[in-house]
Amino acid sequence: MTTVGFIGAGKVTQALMKGLLSSGAVTPSRIYASSRTEDSLQKLKVFGVNTCLDNLWTVKNSNITVLAIKPLAFPKVLNDIAPAVGPNNIILSVAAGVTIDSIQQRLPHHAKVVRAMLNTAVQIRDGAICYTTGRNIVESDQELVHRFFSSVGLTLESEEKHLDAVVGLSGSAPAYFYLILEALSDAGVRHGLSRDVATRHASQAMLGAARMVVGIPRQGSKSEPFEVGCPYKLKDEVCSPGGVTINAIYSMEKAGVRAAMMDAVDACIKRNYELARLND
């Protein structure tokens, strides 16, 4: 059975650990986690996992070791764990801007490295994950990594050159959507709805719209999955000629909402490039 290690005890570790445990893909006794301080490990002990201050201990006990640390911490951490990385260890980075080559340069030649981008929705097993593999990953390793991530969300393999776009798109997108939801909720409150009612209506509308696009029926529904939808076609289905919705869309276009969203993705990707250069 697979054992999983986490180096770093931040939000990404907590989200991924929560999703893995709720999926049953791994049990607490088979998770090993290390961090710099006991205070940070306290957040992980609530999951019942094994914890330690020694990163070497984590690697030695794990088939897959997740590096969930800040990009600038990579050189030191990689140098520290290199002696423990064997030919069967998979080192899995979830940090933005840290390339596979930069990781492999600091590890033994036989090191098996995977780089992945994910979002915080993995904690409810509804995440979006994209990964790419290094030179030493064989088919059985790839299958293991795919199963590992598939237990917590939609999982796609990609070339590494596309991961930067994924960072700006799905990796950071939950924050974009929360901002939109907050604005919609504010609009509801402005027009007399309670905060709770406004937020629930706005979030359900967003959830339903997303399900229409990806072709997933409502949870618990007996209906069959339907064809994946095109956003612009689905938008047109809501917009009656001369109706209220097309008037709202016109207002959004005039305000530059579409361009603002594209600019946000660009800004995220630009920062990702900056982090990559700092780590080189």
mmCIF file of C-alpha atoms in Angstrom:
data_model
loop_
_atom_site.group_PDB
_atom_site.id
_atom_site.type_symbol
_atom_site.label_atom_id
_atom_site.label_comp_id
_atom_site.label_asym_id
_atom_site.label_seq_id
_atom_site.Cartn_x
_atom_site.Cartn_y
_atom_site.Cartn_z
ATOM 1 C CA MET A 1 0.000 0.000 0.000
ATOM 2 C CA THR A 2 1.188 3.511 -0.831
ATOM 3 C CA THR A 3 2.693 5.685 1.891
ATOM 4 C CA VAL A 4 2.576 9.448 1.436
ATOM 5 C CA GLY A 5 4.877 12.067 2.864
ATOM 6 C CA PHE A 6 4.371 15.827 3.148
ATOM 7 C CA ILE A 7 7.163 18.331 3.630
ATOM 8 C CA GLY A 8 5.525 21.575 4.667
ATOM 9 C CA ALA A 9 2.422 22.072 6.778
ATOM 10 C CA GLY A 10 0.704 24.963 5.033
ATOM 11 C CA LYS A 11 -2.697 25.339 3.423
ATOM 12 C CA VAL A 12 -1.904 23.176 0.386
ATOM 13 C CA THR A 13 -0.736 20.298 2.581
ATOM 14 C CA GLN A 14 -3.807 20.575 4.791
ATOM 15 C CA ALA A 15 -6.178 20.696 1.811
ATOM 16 C CA LEU A 16 -4.589 17.746 0.005
ATOM 17 C CA MET A 17 -4.283 15.692 3.172
ATOM 18 C CA LYS A 18 -7.942 16.293 4.033
ATOM 19 C CA GLY A 19 -9.053 15.230 0.562
ATOM 20 C CA LEU A 20 -6.904 12.096 0.506
ATOM 21 C CA LEU A 21 -8.146 10.971 3.900
ATOM 22 C CA SER A 22 -11.806 11.609 3.097
ATOM 23 C CA SER A 23 -11.438 9.636 -0.141
ATOM 24 C CA GLY A 24 -10.044 6.612 1.674
ATOM 25 C CA ALA A 25 -7.106 6.521 -0.735
ATOM 26 C CA VAL A 26 -4.739 6.448 2.219
ATOM 27 C CA THR A 27 -5.125 6.038 5.973
ATOM 28 C CA PRO A 28 -3.651 8.389 8.608
ATOM 29 C CA SER A 29 -1.128 5.761 9.706
ATOM 30 C CA ARG A 30 0.367 5.777 6.213
ATOM 31 C CA ILE A 31 0.903 9.519 6.038
ATOM 32 C CA TYR A 32 4.163 11.063 7.245
ATOM 33 C CA ALA A 33 4.613 14.812 7.569
ATOM 34 C CA SER A 34 7.435 17.105 8.574
ATOM 35 C CA SER A 35 7.871 20.836 8.962
ATOM 36 C CA ARG A 36 10.262 23.329 10.505
ATOM 37 C CA THR A 37 8.424 23.839 13.788
ATOM 38 C CA GLU A 38 6.211 21.941 16.184
ATOM 39 C CA ASP A 39 3.670 24.769 16.046
ATOM 40 C CA SER A 40 3.107 24.240 12.321
ATOM 41 C CA LEU A 41 2.806 20.475 12.785
ATOM 42 C CA GLN A 42 0.000 20.939 15.298
ATOM 43 C CA LYS A 43 -2.305 21.749 12.369
ATOM 44 C CA LEU A 44 -1.591 18.304 10.909
ATOM 45 C CA LYS A 45 -1.768 16.263 14.098
ATOM 46 C CA VAL A 46 -5.553 16.722 14.128
ATOM 47 C CA PHE A 47 -5.649 14.354 11.134
ATOM 48 C CA GLY A 48 -3.979 11.595 13.169
ATOM 49 C CA VAL A 49 -0.976 11.364 10.835
ATOM 50 C CA ASN A 50 2.657 10.716 11.755
ATOM 51 C CA THR A 51 4.657 13.921 12.266
ATOM 52 C CA CYS A 52 8.295 14.830 12.797
ATOM 53 C CA LEU A 53 10.694 17.754 12.426
ATOM 54 C CA ASP A 54 13.032 15.676 10.244
ATOM 55 C CA ASN A 55 12.486 15.825 6.470
ATOM 56 C CA LEU A 56 14.790 12.853 5.904
ATOM 57 C CA TRP A 57 12.457 10.760 8.079
ATOM 58 C CA THR A 58 9.516 11.746 5.877
ATOM 59 C CA VAL A 59 11.246 10.744 2.640
ATOM 60 C CA LYS A 60 12.532 7.453 4.041
ATOM 61 C CA ASN A 61 9.013 6.429 5.086
ATOM 62 C CA SER A 62 7.163 7.493 1.933
ATOM 63 C CA ASN A 63 6.618 6.150 -1.573
ATOM 64 C CA ILE A 64 5.391 9.592 -2.644
ATOM 65 C CA THR A 65 6.785 12.694 -0.975
ATOM 66 C CA VAL A 66 4.863 15.912 -1.595
ATOM 67 C CA LEU A 67 6.955 19.076 -1.461
ATOM 68 C CA ALA A 68 4.450 21.723 -0.371
ATOM 69 C CA ILE A 69 6.883 24.483 0.502
ATOM 70 C CA LYS A 70 7.611 27.986 -0.755
ATOM 71 C CA PRO A 71 9.737 28.181 -3.923
ATOM 72 C CA LEU A 72 12.617 29.926 -2.158
ATOM 73 C CA ALA A 73 12.859 27.047 0.340
ATOM 74 C CA PHE A 74 13.499 24.439 -2.349
ATOM 75 C CA PRO A 75 17.314 24.630 -2.623
ATOM 76 C CA LYS A 76 17.878 23.966 1.071
ATOM 77 C CA VAL A 77 15.159 21.329 1.423
ATOM 78 C CA LEU A 78 16.313 19.446 -1.691
ATOM 79 C CA ASN A 79 19.911 19.455 -0.501
ATOM 80 C CA ASP A 80 18.762 18.151 2.889
ATOM 81 C CA ILE A 81 16.644 15.270 1.569
ATOM 82 C CA ALA A 82 18.899 14.207 -1.325
ATOM 83 C CA PRO A 83 20.683 11.460 0.692
ATOM 84 C CA ALA A 84 17.327 9.784 1.446
ATOM 85 C CA VAL A 85 15.935 9.824 -2.102
ATOM 86 C CA GLY A 86 16.097 6.285 -3.477
ATOM 87 C CA PRO A 87 15.249 4.919 -6.935
ATOM 88 C CA ASN A 88 11.691 4.088 -5.830
ATOM 89 C CA ASN A 89 10.864 7.415 -4.189
ATOM 90 C CA ILE A 90 8.605 9.774 -6.115
ATOM 91 C CA ILE A 91 9.258 13.430 -5.299
ATOM 92 C CA LEU A 92 6.134 15.440 -6.099
ATOM 93 C CA SER A 93 6.324 19.229 -6.145
ATOM 94 C CA VAL A 94 3.183 21.375 -5.917
ATOM 95 C CA ALA A 95 5.026 24.699 -5.859
ATOM 96 C CA ALA A 96 4.518 27.372 -8.485
ATOM 97 C CA GLY A 97 7.515 28.363 -10.573
ATOM 98 C CA VAL A 98 9.796 25.464 -9.633
ATOM 99 C CA THR A 99 10.720 23.398 -12.695
ATOM 100 C CA ILE A 100 11.444 19.693 -12.814
ATOM 101 C CA ASP A 101 14.984 20.363 -14.044
ATOM 102 C CA SER A 102 15.743 22.666 -11.111
ATOM 103 C CA ILE A 103 14.569 19.937 -8.723
ATOM 104 C CA GLN A 104 16.446 17.093 -10.393
ATOM 105 C CA GLN A 105 19.686 19.075 -10.432
ATOM 106 C CA ARG A 106 19.779 18.937 -6.628
ATOM 107 C CA LEU A 107 18.760 15.293 -6.265
ATOM 108 C CA PRO A 108 20.475 12.014 -7.216
ATOM 109 C CA HIS A 109 20.486 11.153 -10.916
ATOM 110 C CA HIS A 110 17.957 8.349 -10.334
ATOM 111 C CA ALA A 111 15.412 10.668 -8.675
ATOM 112 C CA LYS A 112 11.834 10.365 -9.882
ATOM 113 C CA VAL A 113 10.263 13.829 -10.007
ATOM 114 C CA VAL A 114 6.703 14.940 -10.695
ATOM 115 C CA ARG A 115 5.489 18.514 -10.816
ATOM 116 C CA ALA A 116 1.813 19.309 -10.281
ATOM 117 C CA MET A 117 -0.504 22.261 -9.997
ATOM 118 C CA LEU A 118 -3.715 21.959 -7.986
ATOM 119 C CA ASN A 119 -6.229 24.117 -6.196
ATOM 120 C CA THR A 120 -7.646 24.117 -2.692
ATOM 121 C CA ALA A 121 -10.857 22.341 -3.739
ATOM 122 C CA VAL A 122 -8.905 19.075 -3.424
ATOM 123 C CA GLN A 123 -9.953 19.144 0.232
ATOM 124 C CA ILE A 124 -13.537 18.376 -0.825
ATOM 125 C CA ARG A 125 -12.336 16.021 -3.588
ATOM 126 C CA ASP A 126 -13.445 18.493 -6.270
ATOM 127 C CA GLY A 127 -10.080 19.909 -7.220
ATOM 128 C CA ALA A 128 -8.485 20.596 -10.580
ATOM 129 C CA ILE A 129 -5.066 18.972 -10.915
ATOM 130 C CA CYS A 130 -2.566 19.034 -13.743
ATOM 131 C CA TYR A 131 0.778 17.238 -13.556
ATOM 132 C CA THR A 132 3.857 16.496 -15.616
ATOM 133 C CA THR A 133 6.536 13.867 -15.075
ATOM 134 C CA GLY A 134 10.331 13.838 -15.081
ATOM 135 C CA ARG A 135 12.724 11.667 -17.045
ATOM 136 C CA ASN A 136 12.858 8.714 -14.630
ATOM 137 C CA ILE A 137 9.119 8.211 -14.222
ATOM 138 C CA VAL A 138 7.974 4.907 -15.717
ATOM 139 C CA GLU A 139 4.445 3.813 -16.626
ATOM 140 C CA SER A 140 3.703 2.255 -13.229
ATOM 141 C CA ASP A 141 4.825 5.468 -11.493
ATOM 142 C CA GLN A 142 2.632 7.553 -13.768
ATOM 143 C CA GLU A 143 -0.360 5.331 -13.035
ATOM 144 C CA LEU A 144 0.287 5.655 -9.292
ATOM 145 C CA VAL A 145 0.475 9.452 -9.483
ATOM 146 C CA HIS A 146 -2.683 9.618 -11.602
ATOM 147 C CA ARG A 147 -4.617 7.452 -9.112
ATOM 148 C CA PHE A 148 -3.237 9.525 -6.249
ATOM 149 C CA PHE A 149 -4.556 12.785 -7.670
ATOM 150 C CA SER A 150 -7.741 11.355 -9.178
ATOM 151 C CA SER A 151 -8.930 10.557 -5.672
ATOM 152 C CA VAL A 152 -9.223 14.295 -4.978
ATOM 153 C CA GLY A 153 -10.389 15.790 -8.278
ATOM 154 C CA LEU A 154 -10.193 16.109 -12.044
ATOM 155 C CA THR A 155 -6.677 15.033 -13.025
ATOM 156 C CA LEU A 156 -4.974 15.714 -16.341
ATOM 157 C CA GLU A 157 -1.427 15.101 -17.525
ATOM 158 C CA SER A 158 0.277 17.831 -19.515
ATOM 159 C CA GLU A 159 3.603 19.018 -20.858
ATOM 160 C CA GLU A 160 5.478 21.122 -18.334
ATOM 161 C CA LYS A 161 5.385 24.194 -20.589
ATOM 162 C CA HIS A 162 1.615 24.350 -20.054
ATOM 163 C CA LEU A 163 1.720 24.253 -16.250
ATOM 164 C CA ASP A 164 2.300 27.999 -15.992
ATOM 165 C CA ALA A 165 -1.023 28.599 -17.734
ATOM 166 C CA VAL A 166 -2.677 26.123 -15.374
ATOM 167 C CA VAL A 167 -1.349 28.080 -12.384
ATOM 168 C CA GLY A 168 -3.064 31.233 -13.608
ATOM 169 C CA LEU A 169 -6.215 29.459 -14.706
ATOM 170 C CA SER A 170 -7.392 26.697 -12.375
ATOM 171 C CA GLY A 171 -4.735 26.939 -9.665
ATOM 172 C CA SER A 172 -5.647 30.455 -8.580
ATOM 173 C CA ALA A 173 -9.172 30.504 -10.016
ATOM 174 C CA PRO A 174 -10.981 29.715 -6.733
ATOM 175 C CA ALA A 175 -9.877 33.136 -5.472
ATOM 176 C CA TYR A 176 -11.257 34.781 -8.626
ATOM 177 C CA PHE A 177 -14.582 33.026 -8.168
ATOM 178 C CA TYR A 178 -14.763 33.923 -4.475
ATOM 179 C CA LEU A 179 -14.291 37.575 -5.423
ATOM 180 C CA ILE A 180 -17.089 37.316 -7.991
ATOM 181 C CA LEU A 181 -19.339 35.545 -5.496
ATOM 182 C CA GLU A 182 -18.645 38.218 -2.894
ATOM 183 C CA ALA A 183 -19.602 40.933 -5.395
ATOM 184 C CA LEU A 184 -22.809 39.109 -6.378
ATOM 185 C CA SER A 185 -23.671 38.618 -2.726
ATOM 186 C CA ASP A 186 -23.083 42.320 -2.086
ATOM 187 C CA ALA A 187 -25.457 43.103 -4.960
ATOM 188 C CA GLY A 188 -28.117 40.895 -3.409
ATOM 189 C CA VAL A 189 -27.705 42.571 -0.032
ATOM 190 C CA ARG A 190 -27.888 45.976 -1.737
ATOM 191 C CA HIS A 191 -31.293 44.997 -3.080
ATOM 192 C CA GLY A 192 -32.682 43.763 0.212
ATOM 193 C CA LEU A 193 -31.638 40.108 0.536
ATOM 194 C CA SER A 194 -29.984 38.822 3.682
ATOM 195 C CA ARG A 195 -26.279 38.018 3.373
ATOM 196 C CA ASP A 196 -26.937 34.297 3.803
ATOM 197 C CA VAL A 197 -29.683 34.147 1.185
ATOM 198 C CA ALA A 198 -27.709 36.272 -1.290
ATOM 199 C CA THR A 199 -24.569 34.146 -0.928
ATOM 200 C CA ARG A 200 -26.442 30.862 -1.206
ATOM 201 C CA HIS A 201 -28.266 31.940 -4.351
ATOM 202 C CA ALA A 202 -25.108 33.276 -5.992
ATOM 203 C CA SER A 203 -22.997 30.219 -5.131
ATOM 204 C CA GLN A 204 -25.656 27.762 -6.270
ATOM 205 C CA ALA A 205 -26.005 29.640 -9.551
ATOM 206 C CA MET A 206 -22.237 29.403 -10.084
ATOM 207 C CA LEU A 207 -22.166 25.724 -9.122
ATOM 208 C CA GLY A 208 -25.047 24.911 -11.451
ATOM 209 C CA ALA A 209 -23.464 26.833 -14.312
ATOM 210 C CA ALA A 210 -20.174 24.964 -13.839
ATOM 211 C CA ARG A 211 -21.991 21.635 -13.879
ATOM 212 C CA MET A 212 -23.710 22.633 -17.118
ATOM 213 C CA VAL A 213 -20.306 23.256 -18.692
ATOM 214 C CA VAL A 214 -18.594 20.057 -17.519
ATOM 215 C CA GLY A 215 -21.642 17.874 -18.050
ATOM 216 C CA ILE A 216 -22.174 16.581 -14.521
ATOM 217 C CA PRO A 217 -25.714 16.162 -13.144
ATOM 218 C CA ARG A 218 -26.648 17.390 -9.694
ATOM 219 C CA GLN A 219 -25.321 15.212 -6.864
ATOM 220 C CA GLY A 220 -27.837 12.483 -6.064
ATOM 221 C CA SER A 221 -29.668 13.019 -9.348
ATOM 222 C CA LYS A 222 -30.669 9.957 -11.370
ATOM 223 C CA SER A 223 -30.282 11.827 -14.644
ATOM 224 C CA GLU A 224 -27.586 10.725 -17.051
ATOM 225 C CA PRO A 225 -24.493 12.897 -17.599
ATOM 226 C CA PHE A 226 -25.129 15.188 -20.537
ATOM 227 C CA GLU A 227 -22.888 16.561 -23.242
ATOM 228 C CA VAL A 228 -20.169 18.955 -22.171
ATOM 229 C CA GLY A 229 -21.369 22.485 -22.893
ATOM 230 C CA CYS A 230 -19.719 25.467 -24.584
ATOM 231 C CA PRO A 231 -19.835 28.524 -22.301
ATOM 232 C CA TYR A 232 -20.849 30.947 -25.054
ATOM 233 C CA LYS A 233 -23.699 28.676 -26.203
ATOM 234 C CA LEU A 234 -24.920 28.212 -22.646
ATOM 235 C CA LYS A 235 -24.731 31.973 -22.116
ATOM 236 C CA ASP A 236 -26.903 32.509 -25.193
ATOM 237 C CA GLU A 237 -29.498 30.085 -23.781
ATOM 238 C CA VAL A 238 -29.922 32.413 -20.804
ATOM 239 C CA CYS A 239 -29.950 35.616 -22.845
ATOM 240 C CA SER A 240 -33.379 36.176 -24.406
ATOM 241 C CA PRO A 241 -33.436 38.815 -27.188
ATOM 242 C CA GLY A 242 -34.128 42.181 -25.590
ATOM 243 C CA GLY A 243 -34.299 40.564 -22.139
ATOM 244 C CA VAL A 244 -32.860 41.353 -18.740
ATOM 245 C CA THR A 245 -29.812 39.054 -18.923
ATOM 246 C CA ILE A 246 -28.393 40.391 -22.195
ATOM 247 C CA ASN A 247 -28.716 43.856 -20.696
ATOM 248 C CA ALA A 248 -26.673 42.705 -17.705
ATOM 249 C CA ILE A 249 -24.079 41.115 -20.027
ATOM 250 C CA TYR A 250 -23.805 44.386 -21.943
ATOM 251 C CA SER A 251 -23.139 46.217 -18.678
ATOM 252 C CA MET A 252 -20.398 43.699 -17.763
ATOM 253 C CA GLU A 253 -18.773 43.960 -21.195
ATOM 254 C CA LYS A 254 -18.844 47.770 -21.006
ATOM 255 C CA ALA A 255 -17.139 47.571 -17.603
ATOM 256 C CA GLY A 256 -14.394 45.339 -19.033
ATOM 257 C CA VAL A 257 -15.121 42.236 -16.950
ATOM 258 C CA ARG A 258 -13.928 39.850 -19.670
ATOM 259 C CA ALA A 259 -10.625 41.685 -20.138
ATOM 260 C CA ALA A 260 -10.163 41.976 -16.358
ATOM 261 C CA MET A 261 -10.411 38.200 -15.955
ATOM 262 C CA MET A 262 -7.909 37.619 -18.760
ATOM 263 C CA ASP A 263 -5.571 40.228 -17.249
ATOM 264 C CA ALA A 264 -5.810 38.473 -13.868
ATOM 265 C CA VAL A 265 -4.663 35.188 -15.396
ATOM 266 C CA ASP A 266 -1.821 37.014 -17.174
ATOM 267 C CA ALA A 267 -0.716 38.673 -13.919
ATOM 268 C CA CYS A 268 -0.696 35.332 -12.120
ATOM 269 C CA ILE A 269 1.386 33.695 -14.849
ATOM 270 C CA LYS A 270 3.804 36.636 -14.885
ATOM 271 C CA ARG A 271 4.375 36.279 -11.149
ATOM 272 C CA ASN A 272 4.903 32.552 -11.633
ATOM 273 C CA TYR A 273 7.705 33.316 -14.127
ATOM 274 C CA GLU A 274 9.268 35.696 -11.610
ATOM 275 C CA LEU A 275 9.265 33.000 -8.938
ATOM 276 C CA ALA A 276 10.869 30.579 -11.388
ATOM 277 C CA ARG A 277 13.736 32.995 -12.046
ATOM 278 C CA LEU A 278 14.274 33.540 -8.320
ATOM 279 C CA ASN A 279 14.552 29.777 -7.839
ATOM 280 C CA ASP A 280 17.078 29.215 -10.653
#
